[in-house]
PDB file of C-alpha atoms in Angstrom:
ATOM      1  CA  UNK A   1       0.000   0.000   0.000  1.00 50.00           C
ATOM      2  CA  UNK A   2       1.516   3.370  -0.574  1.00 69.00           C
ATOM      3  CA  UNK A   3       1.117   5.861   1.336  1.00 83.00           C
ATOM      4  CA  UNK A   4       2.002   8.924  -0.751  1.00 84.00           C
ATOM      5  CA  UNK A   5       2.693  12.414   1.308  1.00 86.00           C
ATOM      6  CA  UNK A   6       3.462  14.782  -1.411  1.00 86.00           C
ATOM      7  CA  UNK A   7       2.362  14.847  -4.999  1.00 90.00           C
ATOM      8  CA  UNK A   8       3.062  18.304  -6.605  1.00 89.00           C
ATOM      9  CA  UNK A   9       4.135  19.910 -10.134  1.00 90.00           C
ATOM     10  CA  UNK A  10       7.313  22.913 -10.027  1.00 90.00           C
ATOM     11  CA  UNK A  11       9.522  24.250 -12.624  1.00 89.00           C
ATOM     12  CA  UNK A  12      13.331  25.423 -11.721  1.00 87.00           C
ATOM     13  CA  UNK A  13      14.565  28.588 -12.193  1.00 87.00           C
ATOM     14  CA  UNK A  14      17.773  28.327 -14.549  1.00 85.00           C
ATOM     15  CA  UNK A  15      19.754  30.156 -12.075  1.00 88.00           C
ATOM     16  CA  UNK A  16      18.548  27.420  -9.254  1.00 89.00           C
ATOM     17  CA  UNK A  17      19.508  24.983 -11.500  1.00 88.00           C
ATOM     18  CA  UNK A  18      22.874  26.177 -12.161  1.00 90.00           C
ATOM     19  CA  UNK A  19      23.945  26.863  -8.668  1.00 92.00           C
ATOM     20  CA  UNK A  20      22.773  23.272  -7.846  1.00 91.00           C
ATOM     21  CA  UNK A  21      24.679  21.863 -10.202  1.00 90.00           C
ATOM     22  CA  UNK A  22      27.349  23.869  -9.247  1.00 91.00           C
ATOM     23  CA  UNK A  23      26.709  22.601  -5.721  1.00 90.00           C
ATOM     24  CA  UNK A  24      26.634  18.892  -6.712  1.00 89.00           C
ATOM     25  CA  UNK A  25      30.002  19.130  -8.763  1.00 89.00           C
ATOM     26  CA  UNK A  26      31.411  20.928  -5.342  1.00 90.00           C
ATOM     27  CA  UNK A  27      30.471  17.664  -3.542  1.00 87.00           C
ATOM     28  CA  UNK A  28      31.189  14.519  -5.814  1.00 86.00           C
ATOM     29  CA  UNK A  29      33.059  16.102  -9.041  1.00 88.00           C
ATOM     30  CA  UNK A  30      35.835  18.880  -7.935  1.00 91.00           C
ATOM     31  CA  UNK A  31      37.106  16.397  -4.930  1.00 93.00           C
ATOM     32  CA  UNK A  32      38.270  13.591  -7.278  1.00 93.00           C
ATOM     33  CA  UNK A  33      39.613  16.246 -10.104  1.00 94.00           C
ATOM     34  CA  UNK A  34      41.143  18.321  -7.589  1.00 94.00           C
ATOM     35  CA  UNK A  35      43.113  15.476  -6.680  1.00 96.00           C
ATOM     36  CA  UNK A  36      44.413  14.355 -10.232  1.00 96.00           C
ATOM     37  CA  UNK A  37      45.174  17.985 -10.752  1.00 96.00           C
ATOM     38  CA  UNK A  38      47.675  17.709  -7.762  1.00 97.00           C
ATOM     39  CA  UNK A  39      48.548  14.381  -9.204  1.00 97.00           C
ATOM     40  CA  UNK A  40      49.477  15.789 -12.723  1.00 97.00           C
ATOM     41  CA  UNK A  41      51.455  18.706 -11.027  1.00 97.00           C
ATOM     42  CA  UNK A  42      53.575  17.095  -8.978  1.00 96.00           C
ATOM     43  CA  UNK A  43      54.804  14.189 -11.952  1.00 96.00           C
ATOM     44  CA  UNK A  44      55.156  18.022 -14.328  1.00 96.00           C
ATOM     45  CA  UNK A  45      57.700  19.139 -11.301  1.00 96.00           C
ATOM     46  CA  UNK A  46      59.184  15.497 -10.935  1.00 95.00           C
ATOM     47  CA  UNK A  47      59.947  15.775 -15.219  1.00 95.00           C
ATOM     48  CA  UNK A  48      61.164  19.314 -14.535  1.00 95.00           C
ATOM     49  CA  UNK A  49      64.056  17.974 -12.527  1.00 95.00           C
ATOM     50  CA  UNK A  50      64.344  15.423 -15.022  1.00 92.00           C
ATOM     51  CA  UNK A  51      65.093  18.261 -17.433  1.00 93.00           C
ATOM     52  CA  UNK A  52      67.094  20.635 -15.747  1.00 94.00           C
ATOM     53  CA  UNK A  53      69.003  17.452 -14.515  1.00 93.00           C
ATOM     54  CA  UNK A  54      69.445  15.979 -18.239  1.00 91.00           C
ATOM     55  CA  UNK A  55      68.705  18.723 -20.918  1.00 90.00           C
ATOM     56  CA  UNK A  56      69.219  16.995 -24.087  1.00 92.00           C
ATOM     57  CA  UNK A  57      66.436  14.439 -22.980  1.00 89.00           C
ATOM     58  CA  UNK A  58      63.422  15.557 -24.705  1.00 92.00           C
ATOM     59  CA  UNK A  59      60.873  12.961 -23.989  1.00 93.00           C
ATOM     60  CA  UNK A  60      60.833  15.094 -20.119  1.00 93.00           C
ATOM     61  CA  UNK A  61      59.988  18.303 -21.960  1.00 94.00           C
ATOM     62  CA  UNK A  62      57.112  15.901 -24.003  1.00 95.00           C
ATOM     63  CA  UNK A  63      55.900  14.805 -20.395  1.00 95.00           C
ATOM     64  CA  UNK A  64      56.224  18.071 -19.084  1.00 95.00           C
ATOM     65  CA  UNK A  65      53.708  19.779 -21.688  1.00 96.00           C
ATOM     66  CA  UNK A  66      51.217  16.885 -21.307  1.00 97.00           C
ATOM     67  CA  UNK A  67      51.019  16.915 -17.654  1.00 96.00           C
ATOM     68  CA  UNK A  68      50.353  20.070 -17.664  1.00 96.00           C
ATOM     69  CA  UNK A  69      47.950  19.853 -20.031  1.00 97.00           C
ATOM     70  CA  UNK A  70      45.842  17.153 -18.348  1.00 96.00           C
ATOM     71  CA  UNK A  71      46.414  18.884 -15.255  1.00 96.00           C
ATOM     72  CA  UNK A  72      44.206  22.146 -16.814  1.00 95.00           C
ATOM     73  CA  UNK A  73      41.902  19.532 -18.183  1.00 95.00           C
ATOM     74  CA  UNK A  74      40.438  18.551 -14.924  1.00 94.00           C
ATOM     75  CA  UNK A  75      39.928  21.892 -13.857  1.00 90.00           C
ATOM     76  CA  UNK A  76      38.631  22.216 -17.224  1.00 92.00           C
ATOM     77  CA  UNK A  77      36.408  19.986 -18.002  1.00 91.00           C
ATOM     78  CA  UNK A  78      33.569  20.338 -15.334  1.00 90.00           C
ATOM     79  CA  UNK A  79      33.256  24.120 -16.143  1.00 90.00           C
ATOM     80  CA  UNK A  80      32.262  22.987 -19.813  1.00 92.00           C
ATOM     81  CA  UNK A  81      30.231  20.028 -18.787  1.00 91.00           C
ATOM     82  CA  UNK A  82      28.126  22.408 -16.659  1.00 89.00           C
ATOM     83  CA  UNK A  83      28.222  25.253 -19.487  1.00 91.00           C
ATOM     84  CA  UNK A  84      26.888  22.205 -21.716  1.00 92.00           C
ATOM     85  CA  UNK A  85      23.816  20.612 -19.239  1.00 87.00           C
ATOM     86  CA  UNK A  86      22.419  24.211 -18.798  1.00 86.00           C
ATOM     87  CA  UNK A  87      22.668  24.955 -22.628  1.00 87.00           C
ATOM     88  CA  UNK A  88      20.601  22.023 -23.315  1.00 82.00           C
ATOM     89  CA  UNK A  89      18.355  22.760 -20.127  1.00 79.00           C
ATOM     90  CA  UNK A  90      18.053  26.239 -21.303  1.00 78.00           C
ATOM     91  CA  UNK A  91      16.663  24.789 -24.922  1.00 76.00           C
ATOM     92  CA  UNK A  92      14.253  22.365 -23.181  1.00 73.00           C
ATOM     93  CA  UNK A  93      12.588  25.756 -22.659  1.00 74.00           C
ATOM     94  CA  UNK A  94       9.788  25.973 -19.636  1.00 79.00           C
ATOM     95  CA  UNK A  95       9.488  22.151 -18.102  1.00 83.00           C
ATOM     96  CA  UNK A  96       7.335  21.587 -15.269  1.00 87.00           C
ATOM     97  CA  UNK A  97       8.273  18.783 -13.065  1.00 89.00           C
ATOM     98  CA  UNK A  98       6.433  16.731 -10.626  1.00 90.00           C
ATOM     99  CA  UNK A  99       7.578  15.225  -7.446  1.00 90.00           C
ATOM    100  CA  UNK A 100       6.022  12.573  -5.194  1.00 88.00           C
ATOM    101  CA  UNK A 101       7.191  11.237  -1.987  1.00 87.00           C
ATOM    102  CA  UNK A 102       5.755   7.754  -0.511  1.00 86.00           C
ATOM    103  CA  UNK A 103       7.010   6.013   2.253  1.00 83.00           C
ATOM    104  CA  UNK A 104       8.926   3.981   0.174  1.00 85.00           C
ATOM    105  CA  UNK A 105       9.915   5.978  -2.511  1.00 85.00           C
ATOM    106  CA  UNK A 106      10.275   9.427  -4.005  1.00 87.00           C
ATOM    107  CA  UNK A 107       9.211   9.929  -7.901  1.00 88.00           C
ATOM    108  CA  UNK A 108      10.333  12.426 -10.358  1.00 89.00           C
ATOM    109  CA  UNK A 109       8.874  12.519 -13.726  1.00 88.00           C
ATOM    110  CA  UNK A 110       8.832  15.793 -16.475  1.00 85.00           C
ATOM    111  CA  UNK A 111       5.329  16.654 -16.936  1.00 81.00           C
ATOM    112  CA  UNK A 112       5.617  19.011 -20.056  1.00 76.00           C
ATOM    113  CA  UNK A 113       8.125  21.463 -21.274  1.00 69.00           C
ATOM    114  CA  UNK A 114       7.776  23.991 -24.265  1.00 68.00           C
ATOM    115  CA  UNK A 115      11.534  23.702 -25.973  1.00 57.00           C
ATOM    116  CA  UNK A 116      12.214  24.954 -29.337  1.00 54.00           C
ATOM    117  CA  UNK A 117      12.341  21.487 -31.183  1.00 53.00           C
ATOM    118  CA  UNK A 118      10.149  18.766 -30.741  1.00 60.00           C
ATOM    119  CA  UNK A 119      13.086  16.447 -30.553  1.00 62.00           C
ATOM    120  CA  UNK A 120      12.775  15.665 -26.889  1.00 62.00           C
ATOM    121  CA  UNK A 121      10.815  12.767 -25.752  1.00 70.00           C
ATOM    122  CA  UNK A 122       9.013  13.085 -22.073  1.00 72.00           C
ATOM    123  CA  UNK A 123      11.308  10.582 -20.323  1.00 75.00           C
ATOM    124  CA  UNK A 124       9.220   7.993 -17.956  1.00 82.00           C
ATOM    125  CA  UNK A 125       8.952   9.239 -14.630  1.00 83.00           C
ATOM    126  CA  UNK A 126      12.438   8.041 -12.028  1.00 83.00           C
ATOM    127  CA  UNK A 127      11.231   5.916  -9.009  1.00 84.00           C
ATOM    128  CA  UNK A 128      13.836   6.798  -6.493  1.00 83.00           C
ATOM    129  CA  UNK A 129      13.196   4.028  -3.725  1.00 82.00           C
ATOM    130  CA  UNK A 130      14.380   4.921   0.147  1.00 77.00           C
ATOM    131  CA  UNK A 131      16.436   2.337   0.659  1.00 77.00           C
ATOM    132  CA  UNK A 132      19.422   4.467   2.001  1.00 73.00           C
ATOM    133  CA  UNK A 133      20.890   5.107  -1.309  1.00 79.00           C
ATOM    134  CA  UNK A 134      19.033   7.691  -1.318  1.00 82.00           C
ATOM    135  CA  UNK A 135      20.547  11.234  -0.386  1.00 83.00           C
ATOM    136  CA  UNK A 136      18.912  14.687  -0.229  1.00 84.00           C
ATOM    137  CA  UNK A 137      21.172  17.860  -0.010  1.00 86.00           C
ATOM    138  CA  UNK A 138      19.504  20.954   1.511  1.00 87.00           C
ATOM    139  CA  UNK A 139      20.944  24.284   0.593  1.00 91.00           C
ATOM    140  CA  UNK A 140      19.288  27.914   1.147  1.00 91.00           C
ATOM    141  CA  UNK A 141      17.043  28.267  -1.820  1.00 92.00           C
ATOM    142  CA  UNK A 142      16.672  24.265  -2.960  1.00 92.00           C
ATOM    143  CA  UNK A 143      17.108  20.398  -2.861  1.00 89.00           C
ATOM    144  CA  UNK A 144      19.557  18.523  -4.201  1.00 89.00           C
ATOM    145  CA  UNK A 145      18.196  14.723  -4.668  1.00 87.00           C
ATOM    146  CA  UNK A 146      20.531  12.053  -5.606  1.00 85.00           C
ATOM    147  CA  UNK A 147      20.373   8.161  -5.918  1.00 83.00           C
ATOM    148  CA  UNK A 148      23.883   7.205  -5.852  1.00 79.00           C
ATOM    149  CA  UNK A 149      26.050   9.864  -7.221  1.00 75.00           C
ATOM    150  CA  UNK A 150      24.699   9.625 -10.855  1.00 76.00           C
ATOM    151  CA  UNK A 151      21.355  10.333 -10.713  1.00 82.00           C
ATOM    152  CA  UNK A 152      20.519  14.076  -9.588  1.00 84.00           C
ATOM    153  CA  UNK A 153      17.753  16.125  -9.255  1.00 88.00           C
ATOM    154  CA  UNK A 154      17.432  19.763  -8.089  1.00 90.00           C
ATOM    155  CA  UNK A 155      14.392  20.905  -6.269  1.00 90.00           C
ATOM    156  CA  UNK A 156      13.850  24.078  -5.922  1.00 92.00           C
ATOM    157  CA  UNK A 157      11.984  25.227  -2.519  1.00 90.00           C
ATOM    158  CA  UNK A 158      10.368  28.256  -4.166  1.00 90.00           C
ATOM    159  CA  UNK A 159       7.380  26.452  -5.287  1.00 86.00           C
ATOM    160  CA  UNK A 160       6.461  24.585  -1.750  1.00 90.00           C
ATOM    161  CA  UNK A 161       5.190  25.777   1.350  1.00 89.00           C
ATOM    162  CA  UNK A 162       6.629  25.151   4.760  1.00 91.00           C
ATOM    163  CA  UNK A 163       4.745  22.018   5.266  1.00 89.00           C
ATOM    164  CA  UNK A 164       5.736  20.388   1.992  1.00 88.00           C
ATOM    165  CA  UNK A 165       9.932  21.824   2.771  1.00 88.00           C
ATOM    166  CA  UNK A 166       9.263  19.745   5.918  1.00 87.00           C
ATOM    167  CA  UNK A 167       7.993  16.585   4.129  1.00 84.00           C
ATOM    168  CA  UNK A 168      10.999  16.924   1.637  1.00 85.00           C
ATOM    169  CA  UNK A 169      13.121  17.679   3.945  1.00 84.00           C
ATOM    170  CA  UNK A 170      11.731  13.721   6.007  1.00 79.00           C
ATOM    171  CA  UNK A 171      13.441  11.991   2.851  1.00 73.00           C
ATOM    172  CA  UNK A 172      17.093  13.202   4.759  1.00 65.00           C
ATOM    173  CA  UNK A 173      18.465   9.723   5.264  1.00 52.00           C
TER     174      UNK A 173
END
């Protein structure tokens, strides 16, 4: 039997959207890239040596140039992935989202958007069950919602009242 608490429609702001994707890539993306970055760095000083030690060896200049350059990659490469996912979030034009929560689960599904091509598809609704792989972020002005650390959703806490923050806020494993 379920037992549903919430059902209701919202759209998201784009600038809500991009500050909680922002906020995600703070949380699961920058950690890991920061880390390669140092990575990357320190093998670019440990070829420098090499160089200054032997200069006639030119495979350490080679190394030098591409560990640099995968080092600015990973700094990189979010920035444009973001830049990307609200391009194509921008297109999808006004999309109204629903959101319920259950006992056992919380749903997300697209109700309808207005985008500029007719391209897009309605995707069947995500059944996110509460089985502790579920986690909610709260921030000031929305919800991040994630199953695992692939599957995101931003809620934005504009379009609720107190009550239904507080029900949202119950999903907080």
């Amino acid at each position: 039997m379920e037992n549903i608490k919430l059902k209701k429609s919202y759209t998201i702001p784009a600038e809500i959207y991009r500050e909680s994707y922002k906020a995600y890539q703070k949380k699961y993306v920058y950690p890991k890239k920061w880390a390669f970055f140092a990575v990357f760095l320190i093998l670019a000083v440990n070829f420098i040596y090499g160089a200054v030690k032997a200069p006639d060896n030119l495979l350490a200049y080679l190394l030098i140039m591409v560990c640099l350059a995968l080092a600015a990659a990973q700094i990189c490469n979010p920035v444009q992935v973001r830049r990307r996912i609200l391009e194509t979030i921008a297109g999808m034009g006004e999309t109204v989202y629903s959101i319920t929560i259950a006992d056992e689960y919380v749903e997300i599904s697209t109700e309808s958007f207005d985008g500029e091509s007719e391209d897009y598809e309605i995707p069947e609704p995500a059944r996110l069950h509460r089985d502790g792989n579920l986690n909610v972020l709260e921030y000031d002005s929305f919800f991040i919602l994630m199953y695992g650390k692939e599957i995101f959703y931003s809620v934005p806490k504009a379009d609720f009242t107190e009550n239904e923050i507080e029900t949202i806020r119950s999903c907080i494993n």
